[in-house]
Structures are given as C-alpha cells and as structure tokens.
Coordinates of C-alpha atoms and ligand atoms in Angstrom, one line a residue:
M1243 CA 13.9 -79.4 -111.9
P1244 CA 10.8 -79.4 -109.7
D1245 CA 7.7 -79.5 -111.9
A1246 CA 5.6 -77.0 -110.0
H1247 CA 1.9 -76.3 -110.6
A1248 CA 0.9 -79.6 -112.2
R1249 CA -1.9 -81.1 -110.1
L1250 CA -0.5 -84.5 -110.7
S1251 CA 3.2 -83.7 -110.5
A1252 CA 5.8 -86.1 -111.9
S1253 CA 8.0 -85.5 -108.8
G1254 CA 5.1 -86.5 -106.5
S1255 CA 4.0 -89.4 -108.7
K1256 CA 5.1 -92.2 -106.4
K1257 CA 2.7 -90.8 -103.9
W1258 CA -0.4 -90.3 -106.0
L1259 CA 0.1 -93.5 -108.0
N1260 CA 0.1 -95.5 -104.7
C1261 CA -2.2 -93.2 -102.8
P1262 CA -4.6 -91.6 -105.2
G1263 CA -6.4 -89.8 -102.3
S1264 CA -3.2 -87.8 -101.5
V1265 CA -3.9 -85.3 -104.3
R1266 CA -7.2 -84.1 -102.7
L1267 CA -5.8 -84.2 -99.1
E1268 CA -2.6 -82.4 -99.9
E1269 CA -4.3 -79.5 -101.7
K1270 CA -5.5 -78.2 -98.3
F1271 CA -1.9 -77.5 -97.4
P1272 CA 0.0 -74.6 -99.0
D1273 CA 3.4 -75.2 -100.5
K1274 CA 6.3 -73.8 -98.4
G1275 CA 9.3 -72.9 -100.4
S1276 CA 12.7 -73.6 -98.8
D1277 CA 16.3 -72.5 -99.1
Y1278 CA 17.1 -76.0 -100.2
A1279 CA 14.7 -75.8 -103.1
A1280 CA 16.2 -72.5 -104.1
E1281 CA 19.7 -74.0 -103.9
G1282 CA 18.6 -76.9 -106.1
T1283 CA 17.2 -74.5 -108.7
T1284 CA 20.5 -72.6 -108.8
A1285 CA 22.4 -75.9 -109.2
H1286 CA 20.1 -77.0 -112.1
T1287 CA 20.6 -73.6 -113.9
L1288 CA 24.3 -73.7 -113.4
G1289 CA 24.5 -77.4 -114.7
E1290 CA 22.3 -76.4 -117.7
L1291 CA 24.6 -73.5 -118.6
K1292 CA 27.7 -75.6 -118.2
I1293 CA 26.4 -78.3 -120.6
K1294 CA 25.2 -75.7 -123.1
L1295 CA 28.6 -74.0 -123.0
A1296 CA 30.4 -77.3 -123.5
L1297 CA 28.1 -78.1 -126.5
K1298 CA 28.7 -74.5 -127.8
K1299 CA 25.0 -73.7 -127.6
I1300 CA 25.8 -70.5 -125.7
T1301 CA 28.9 -68.3 -125.9
R1302 CA 31.4 -67.9 -123.0
P1303 CA 30.3 -64.2 -122.4
T1304 CA 26.7 -65.3 -122.2
Y1305 CA 27.6 -68.0 -119.8
H1306 CA 29.5 -65.6 -117.6
K1307 CA 26.8 -63.0 -117.7
K1308 CA 24.2 -65.6 -116.7
I1309 CA 26.2 -67.2 -113.9
A1310 CA 27.0 -63.7 -112.4
Q1311 CA 23.3 -63.6 -111.4
L1312 CA 23.5 -66.9 -109.5
E1313 CA 24.5 -67.5 -105.9
I1314 CA 27.2 -70.1 -106.3
N1315 CA 29.7 -71.6 -103.9
G1316 CA 32.8 -73.8 -104.5
E1317 CA 30.9 -77.0 -103.6
M1318 CA 28.2 -76.2 -106.2
Q1319 CA 30.9 -75.5 -108.9
E1320 CA 32.4 -79.0 -108.3
Y1321 CA 29.1 -80.8 -108.2
T1322 CA 27.8 -79.2 -111.4
D1323 CA 31.1 -79.9 -113.2
G1324 CA 30.6 -83.6 -112.3
Y1325 CA 27.0 -83.5 -113.6
R1326 CA 28.1 -81.8 -116.9
D1327 CA 30.8 -84.4 -117.3
Y1328 CA 28.4 -87.3 -116.7
V1329 CA 25.9 -85.9 -119.2
L1330 CA 28.7 -85.5 -121.8
E1331 CA 29.9 -89.0 -121.1
R1332 CA 26.4 -90.4 -121.8
L1333 CA 26.3 -88.3 -125.0
N1334 CA 29.6 -89.8 -126.2
N1335 CA 28.5 -93.3 -125.3
A1336 CA 25.3 -92.8 -127.2
R1337 CA 27.3 -91.4 -130.2
S1338 CA 29.2 -94.7 -130.3
V1339 CA 26.1 -96.8 -130.7
C1340 CA 23.5 -94.5 -132.4
D1341 CA 23.4 -92.7 -135.7
A1342 CA 24.1 -89.0 -136.3
D1343 CA 20.6 -87.9 -135.5
L1344 CA 21.2 -88.0 -131.8
M1345 CA 19.4 -85.3 -129.8
L1346 CA 20.3 -83.9 -126.3
M1347 CA 17.8 -81.7 -124.7
V1348 CA 18.6 -79.8 -121.6
E1349 CA 16.0 -78.5 -119.1
E1350 CA 13.3 -78.8 -121.7
R1351 CA 9.6 -79.2 -120.9
I1352 CA 8.2 -82.7 -121.4
D1353 CA 4.5 -83.0 -122.2
L1354 CA 2.9 -85.8 -120.1
T1355 CA -0.7 -85.2 -121.1
D1356 CA -1.0 -88.5 -123.0
H1357 CA -0.9 -90.3 -119.6
V1358 CA -1.5 -87.6 -117.0
P1359 CA -4.2 -84.9 -117.4
D1360 CA -2.5 -81.5 -117.6
G1361 CA 0.8 -83.3 -116.8
F1362 CA 4.2 -81.9 -117.6
G1363 CA 7.7 -82.0 -116.3
T1364 CA 11.2 -80.7 -117.0
G1365 CA 13.8 -83.1 -118.2
D1366 CA 17.2 -82.1 -116.8
A1367 CA 18.9 -84.0 -119.7
V1368 CA 17.1 -86.1 -122.3
L1369 CA 19.1 -88.0 -124.9
V1370 CA 17.3 -89.6 -127.9
G1371 CA 18.9 -91.6 -130.7
S1372 CA 17.9 -94.5 -132.9
G1373 CA 16.5 -97.2 -130.6
L1374 CA 17.6 -95.4 -127.4
L1375 CA 16.2 -93.0 -124.9
E1376 CA 18.1 -91.8 -121.8
I1377 CA 16.8 -89.6 -119.1
I1378 CA 19.3 -88.0 -116.7
D1379 CA 18.1 -86.4 -113.5
L1380 CA 20.2 -84.2 -111.3
K1381 CA 19.2 -84.5 -107.7
Y1382 CA 20.8 -81.8 -105.6
G1383 CA 19.3 -82.9 -102.3
K1384 CA 21.3 -84.9 -99.8
G1385 CA 18.7 -86.0 -97.4
V1386 CA 17.3 -89.1 -99.1
K1387 CA 19.2 -91.3 -101.5
V1388 CA 17.2 -91.5 -104.7
S1389 CA 17.2 -94.7 -106.7
A1390 CA 16.8 -94.9 -110.5
E1391 CA 15.1 -98.3 -110.4
E1392 CA 11.4 -98.0 -111.1
N1393 CA 11.7 -94.3 -110.3
T1394 CA 8.2 -93.1 -111.3
Q1395 CA 9.2 -89.5 -111.9
L1396 CA 11.8 -90.5 -114.5
M1397 CA 9.5 -93.3 -115.9
L1398 CA 6.9 -90.6 -116.5
Y1399 CA 9.4 -88.3 -118.2
A1400 CA 10.5 -91.3 -120.3
L1401 CA 6.8 -92.0 -121.2
G1402 CA 6.5 -88.3 -122.3
A1403 CA 9.7 -88.5 -124.4
L1404 CA 8.5 -91.8 -125.9
T1405 CA 5.2 -90.2 -126.9
A1406 CA 7.1 -87.4 -128.6
Y1407 CA 10.0 -89.3 -130.3
D1408 CA 9.2 -93.0 -130.6
W1409 CA 7.7 -92.6 -134.1
L1410 CA 10.9 -91.0 -135.2
Y1411 CA 13.5 -93.0 -133.4
D1412 CA 11.9 -96.4 -133.0
I1413 CA 13.0 -96.6 -129.3
E1414 CA 13.6 -100.0 -127.8
T1415 CA 15.8 -99.4 -124.8
V1416 CA 15.2 -96.8 -122.0
R1417 CA 17.8 -95.8 -119.5
L1418 CA 17.0 -93.8 -116.4
H1419 CA 19.9 -92.1 -114.5
I1420 CA 20.0 -90.4 -111.1
Y1421 CA 23.0 -88.1 -110.6
Q1422 CA 23.0 -87.1 -106.9
P1423 CA 26.5 -85.7 -106.3
R1424 CA 26.2 -84.5 -102.7
I1425 CA 26.0 -88.0 -101.5
D1426 CA 28.1 -89.7 -104.2
N1427 CA 25.0 -91.4 -105.6
V1428 CA 25.0 -92.2 -109.3
D1429 CA 22.4 -94.8 -110.3
M1430 CA 21.2 -96.2 -113.6
W1431 CA 18.2 -98.4 -114.4
E1432 CA 17.3 -99.9 -117.8
C1433 CA 14.0 -101.2 -119.1
S1434 CA 12.4 -101.9 -122.4
A1435 CA 10.2 -99.3 -124.1
D1436 CA 7.5 -102.0 -124.3
K1437 CA 7.5 -102.5 -120.5
L1438 CA 7.3 -98.8 -120.0
K1439 CA 4.4 -98.4 -122.4
E1440 CA 2.6 -101.2 -120.5
W1441 CA 3.2 -99.4 -117.2
G1442 CA 1.8 -96.2 -118.9
E1443 CA -1.6 -97.9 -119.3
W1444 CA -1.8 -98.4 -115.5
V1445 CA -0.6 -94.8 -115.0
R1446 CA -3.5 -93.5 -117.1
E1447 CA -6.0 -95.3 -114.9
R1448 CA -4.4 -94.2 -111.6
A1449 CA -4.2 -90.6 -112.7
L1450 CA -7.9 -90.5 -113.5
L1451 CA -8.7 -92.1 -110.1
A1452 CA -6.4 -89.6 -108.3
L1453 CA -8.5 -86.7 -109.7
E1454 CA -11.8 -88.1 -108.3
D1455 CA -13.3 -86.6 -105.2
D1456 CA -13.5 -89.9 -103.3
A1457 CA -10.2 -91.3 -104.3
P1458 CA -9.0 -93.7 -101.6
C1459 CA -6.0 -93.1 -99.3
C1460 CA -3.6 -95.9 -98.8
A1461 CA -0.6 -95.4 -96.4
G1462 CA 2.9 -96.8 -97.2
K1463 CA 6.6 -95.9 -97.2
Y1464 CA 5.9 -93.1 -99.8
C1465 CA 4.0 -91.1 -97.1
D1466 CA 7.2 -90.2 -95.4
D1467 CA 9.6 -90.5 -98.4
G1468 CA 7.3 -88.3 -100.4
F1469 CA 6.9 -85.8 -97.5
C1470 CA 3.1 -85.9 -97.8
K1471 CA 1.8 -82.6 -96.5
A1472 CA -1.4 -84.3 -95.2
R1473 CA 0.4 -86.6 -92.7
A1474 CA -0.8 -84.6 -89.7
V1475 CA -4.5 -85.1 -90.5
C1476 CA -4.6 -88.2 -92.7
R1477 CA -6.6 -91.1 -91.1
A1478 CA -5.0 -93.8 -93.2
Y1479 CA -1.5 -92.6 -92.1
N1480 CA -2.7 -92.2 -88.5
E1481 CA -4.0 -95.8 -88.4
E1482 CA -0.8 -97.1 -89.9
K1483 CA 1.3 -95.4 -87.3
Q1484 CA -0.8 -96.7 -84.4
K1485 CA -0.5 -100.3 -85.4
P1486 CA 2.1 -101.3 -82.8
A1487 CA 0.0 -99.6 -80.0
Y1488 CA -1.0 -103.1 -78.6
L1489 CA 2.5 -103.6 -77.3
D1490 CA 2.9 -102.9 -73.6
F1491 CA 5.4 -100.0 -73.4
K1492 CA 5.3 -99.8 -69.6
R1493 CA 7.4 -102.9 -68.9
P1494 CA 9.8 -103.3 -71.9
A1495 CA 11.9 -105.9 -69.9
E1496 CA 9.0 -108.3 -70.5
L1497 CA 9.0 -107.9 -74.2
D1498 CA 10.9 -110.5 -76.2
T1499 CA 13.6 -109.5 -78.7
D1500 CA 11.1 -109.8 -81.6
E1501 CA 8.7 -107.4 -79.9
I1502 CA 11.5 -105.0 -79.1
A1503 CA 12.6 -105.1 -82.7
E1504 CA 9.0 -104.2 -83.7
V1505 CA 9.1 -101.2 -81.4
L1506 CA 12.4 -100.1 -82.8
E1507 CA 11.1 -100.5 -86.3
Q1508 CA 8.3 -98.0 -85.5
A1509 CA 10.0 -95.7 -83.0
D1510 CA 11.7 -93.4 -85.5
A1511 CA 8.6 -93.1 -87.7
L1512 CA 6.4 -92.6 -84.7
A1513 CA 8.6 -89.8 -83.4
K1514 CA 8.5 -88.0 -86.8
W1515 CA 4.8 -88.5 -87.0
A1516 CA 4.3 -87.0 -83.5
K1517 CA 6.4 -84.0 -84.5
T1518 CA 4.3 -83.5 -87.7
V1519 CA 1.1 -83.6 -85.8
S1520 CA 2.4 -81.3 -83.0
E1521 CA 3.6 -78.7 -85.6
Y1522 CA 0.2 -78.9 -87.4
A1523 CA -1.7 -78.5 -84.2
L1524 CA 0.4 -75.5 -83.1
D1525 CA -0.3 -73.8 -86.4
Q1526 CA -4.0 -74.5 -86.1
A1527 CA -4.1 -73.2 -82.5
L1528 CA -2.0 -70.2 -83.2
N1529 CA -3.3 -69.0 -86.5
H1530 CA -6.8 -70.4 -86.7
G1531 CA -8.0 -70.4 -83.1
V1532 CA -8.5 -74.2 -82.9
R1533 CA -8.6 -75.5 -79.3
Y1534 CA -7.6 -79.1 -78.5
P1535 CA -9.1 -80.7 -75.3
G1536 CA -6.6 -80.8 -72.5
F1537 CA -4.2 -78.3 -74.2
K1538 CA -3.6 -74.6 -74.1
L1539 CA -1.4 -72.1 -75.9
V1540 CA 1.3 -70.5 -73.8
E1541 CA 4.5 -68.5 -74.3
G1542 CA 7.5 -70.9 -74.7
R1543 CA 10.6 -70.5 -72.6
S1544 CA 13.1 -68.0 -73.9
N1545 CA 16.6 -66.6 -73.2
R1546 CA 17.7 -63.0 -72.9
V1547 CA 19.1 -61.5 -76.1
Y1548 CA 20.8 -58.1 -76.9
T1549 CA 18.6 -55.7 -78.8
D1550 CA 21.5 -54.0 -80.6
E1551 CA 24.9 -55.7 -80.6
V1552 CA 26.8 -52.6 -81.9
A1553 CA 25.3 -50.5 -79.2
V1554 CA 26.3 -53.1 -76.6
I1555 CA 29.9 -53.1 -77.8
T1556 CA 30.1 -49.2 -77.9
R1557 CA 28.7 -48.9 -74.4
L1558 CA 31.0 -51.5 -72.9
L1559 CA 34.1 -49.9 -74.5
E1560 CA 33.0 -46.4 -73.3
N1561 CA 31.9 -47.3 -69.8
T1562 CA 34.2 -50.1 -68.7
A1563 CA 37.9 -51.0 -68.8
Y1564 CA 37.3 -54.0 -71.0
T1565 CA 38.8 -54.1 -74.5
E1566 CA 37.5 -55.6 -77.7
K1567 CA 39.6 -58.7 -77.0
D1568 CA 37.7 -59.3 -73.8
I1569 CA 34.2 -58.8 -75.1
L1570 CA 34.3 -60.3 -78.6
T1571 CA 34.6 -64.0 -79.5
R1572 CA 36.1 -65.0 -82.9
K1573 CA 34.6 -68.2 -84.2
L1574 CA 35.8 -70.5 -86.9
K1575 CA 33.2 -71.5 -89.5
G1576 CA 31.9 -75.1 -89.0
I1577 CA 33.3 -77.9 -91.2
A1578 CA 30.2 -78.3 -93.4
D1579 CA 30.0 -74.5 -94.1
M1580 CA 33.8 -74.3 -94.7
E1581 CA 33.6 -77.2 -97.2
K1582 CA 30.6 -75.6 -98.9
M1583 CA 32.6 -72.4 -99.3
L1584 CA 35.8 -73.9 -100.5
G1585 CA 34.5 -76.9 -102.4
K1586 CA 35.4 -80.5 -101.6
K1587 CA 38.7 -80.7 -103.5
K1588 CA 40.1 -77.4 -102.1
F1589 CA 38.9 -78.3 -98.6
E1590 CA 40.7 -81.6 -98.8
A1591 CA 43.9 -80.1 -100.2
V1592 CA 44.1 -77.3 -97.7
L1593 CA 42.5 -78.7 -94.5
G1594 CA 42.3 -82.4 -95.1
E1595 CA 45.0 -83.4 -92.5
L1596 CA 43.5 -81.0 -90.0
V1597 CA 40.1 -82.7 -89.9
V1598 CA 39.4 -86.0 -88.2
K1599 CA 36.1 -87.9 -87.7
P1600 CA 35.8 -89.1 -84.1
Q1601 CA 34.2 -92.4 -83.4
G1602 CA 30.4 -92.1 -83.3
K1603 CA 28.3 -93.2 -80.4
P1604 CA 26.9 -96.7 -80.9
V1605 CA 23.4 -96.6 -82.4
L1606 CA 21.0 -99.3 -83.4
V1607 CA 20.0 -99.1 -87.1
R1608 CA 18.3 -101.4 -89.6
T1609 CA 20.4 -104.2 -91.0
E1610 CA 20.2 -102.7 -94.5
D1611 CA 22.3 -99.7 -93.3
K1612 CA 25.6 -99.6 -95.1
R1613 CA 27.8 -99.0 -92.0
P1614 CA 29.7 -102.0 -90.8
E1615 CA 28.4 -103.7 -87.7
I1616 CA 30.1 -103.1 -84.4
N1617 CA 30.9 -106.3 -82.6
S1618 CA 30.2 -105.2 -79.1
N1619 CA 31.9 -108.2 -77.5
E1620 CA 35.1 -107.5 -79.5
N1621 CA 35.1 -103.9 -78.5
A1622 CA 34.6 -104.7 -74.8
K1623 CA 37.6 -107.1 -75.1
A1624 CA 39.7 -104.4 -76.8
D1625 CA 38.8 -101.9 -74.0
F1626 CA 39.7 -104.5 -71.4
E1627 CA 43.1 -105.2 -73.1
E1628 CA 43.8 -101.4 -73.2
I1629 CA 43.2 -101.1 -69.5
L1630 CA 45.5 -104.1 -68.8
N1631 CA 48.2 -102.5 -70.9
G1632 CA 47.9 -99.2 -68.9
G1633 CA 45.9 -97.2 -71.4
N1634 CA 43.2 -94.7 -70.4
Ligands
LIG288 S1 -0.2 -89.5 -95.6 FE1 0.0 -91.2 -96.9 S2 -2.0 -92.2 -96.9 FE2 -2.3 -90.1 -96.2 S3 -2.7 -88.9 -98.0 FE3 -0.5 -88.8 -97.7 S4 0.3 -90.4 -99.0 FE4 -1.9 -90.8 -98.7

C-alpha cells in the first residue's frame, strides 16, 4: 500500500536516499491522485480480504459485505487470487522450517521511526518466525518492472519489522518478495539481518541529511524511475539531461556509431524530460501568469463536437430519412478492456483463438531488453525468397 503523508516515505526512499535534496524540492509540487493509484488500493484491499478469509480471520459474510463496496473486474479477481496463493505458499513454507510461533501480518502499519524520523509504512504481508523474516509486497502497477534486489522500500519495512520483532525471534535471514501479477513478475531477494542492520546505520544518516534545508540534489536513474515531481525545475536533473548537447545533431551522417549510440541512449530520456518541462511551463503560464521569453499562450487546435448526442439522434430521425442503422456505429471493446472485464483465463478460453499479435515494427532498444534480436539481413533474405516464390 502507498504510505502517504510520511515526509520521508518508504516508497520514495530510493530517491531521497540517493538524492537527499529531492524531499525539499518535491514539496513544492502537490500530489496528484490517479485512477491507477485508486485501482491499486482496491487490489490491495481485495488481496487483504482474500488472505484473511483463507486464514479464517474474517467470516465469509463479512468478506462478501466488504467486497461489495469495491469496484472489481475479472482481471483483478485473478491477480489477487494469485497474490493470496503466493502469500499462503510462503506461510506454508515458513511453517515447515519455523516453530509454531509464526506470525503473518496483513496490511499492518510498520513503525520506521528508529531509522527515519516520523517514518512509517504499510506491510502488505509480513511473515515472522524464529530466525526468519519475510516481507511480501503486492505491486499492482504494470508500467515499471520492480525488482526485489536491494529494494529500499522493502528493506526499510524489513528494518522496521526487525526493530519490532528481532528481540523475540532472533532473526537471521530476511527475504524480500515482489509480487507484480500484471506483468508476471515475481521476484525474491535474500539478505542477512546483519547486513540489513548495517545498511540501517547509513539510512539514519541519509534521512537526517534529507531533512536539512540545504540537502544536495544528485541526479540519477531514480529521478525518472521514481517519477520525481521536481524534474521540470531541478537544476541537477537539467544539467544531467544536457550532457550530450556537445554532439552535432545537424549532420548525423558524420557521427560515428558510438556517437549515434550515445544520442540513442539519451533520446528517450530527453523526450520525456522535454515533455515534463513543457507541461510544467504550460501550468505555470496558464494558472500562475508566468511569461516565458519568446513564448505566448494561445488556444490549441480543436475539432467540432456534438453538444448533446441524444438530441442529435432525435433530430436526425425526425427530420431525415436516415435510420438508426445509418447514423449509429457499434464498436467492440478493445482487447485490453475486454481482457480486464473478463479476466485473463476467461478471455483466453473464449477469445484466445480469435486474437493474434501482428509482427511489430522494428525498433532499436537497449541490448538488455528481453525481446529477441531481429537479424535484419536474415529478414531481408526471407523477404527476397518470398518474392522469388511468388509471395506478396
Ligand atoms: S529530479 Fe532527480 S536530482 Fe532533481 S530533485 Fe528529483 S531526484 Fe533529485
């Protein structure tokens, strides 16, 4: 669950641990809630209720009463079933190695104040037994693949749980899990409790630094990965983005392959940065009267729209010879929306054979990308053979 309201949030910890100045800079930008965040909250609530029902911590009528208040689709049912099963699997696994005093806490607040001033978080599922601590985090987003390895949010939760339970359970091993069902990402990372405590000492120092008024800003991958709200105005980020500006963009044919690779490396990030700055500047100009030299605010281009669709239909039927068939267009839901409504399994069973994935247009991506490389020469050869054999 998102741990809102903490000044040094666990979910944003990668950012403030690496860039202590981000805390001060981001405070100037209000939080914007989104539908995605609301959907994630619903999925967490549903997952929590399913686990509690499975553990008989709530009754079936209570479960049904509570889920009746949630906006759930078929896809969310499947994903949260998977999450519940994963948590129960970890619980069973822990039962086989730990004694009977095993504890599973679901959606419980974790106090982080021993390391982070006023810090707290919500552990989706926290499992504690003799010698063992496991933190399981449900990530309902599908935009960025989240790794469990050295995941600072989960490491902070683990530090909080260690502070609370180490004296009782003598914890030696800590396991961090990411369960991100919408992109089939299940990841686990293990470290020793000693290593985590050592890291906790560094966290204490960084947290205090982050709360200082002159904390330094330091740009890195976490600026974009952590969606820093200050990117449009941050000088450190701005300077980082302008690094490749020495390259001569006017005559790319004269750049060698290494230089072109460097441009490619930066192109995507530069486009996103330019978009962030443009959106910020538009908001400032529109809502705060800021004027930027060489720019003015104008009305954008627009298309004609009906003011009242029902009235349009009525008028057409009354005043022309056209029928409903002529004036209305029936449209099938898109594949993503249909899959969301039906859930993955039902979608596959009912529509699987009616869906194909056409070959995508070639695109240059970084070598770490998981998609297999296209051998362009081989493809050209195949095309040539197809032509020789009379294909289209
Ligand atoms: S954009 Fe990057 S460098 Fe700037 S405040 Fe945010 S995290 Fe720090």
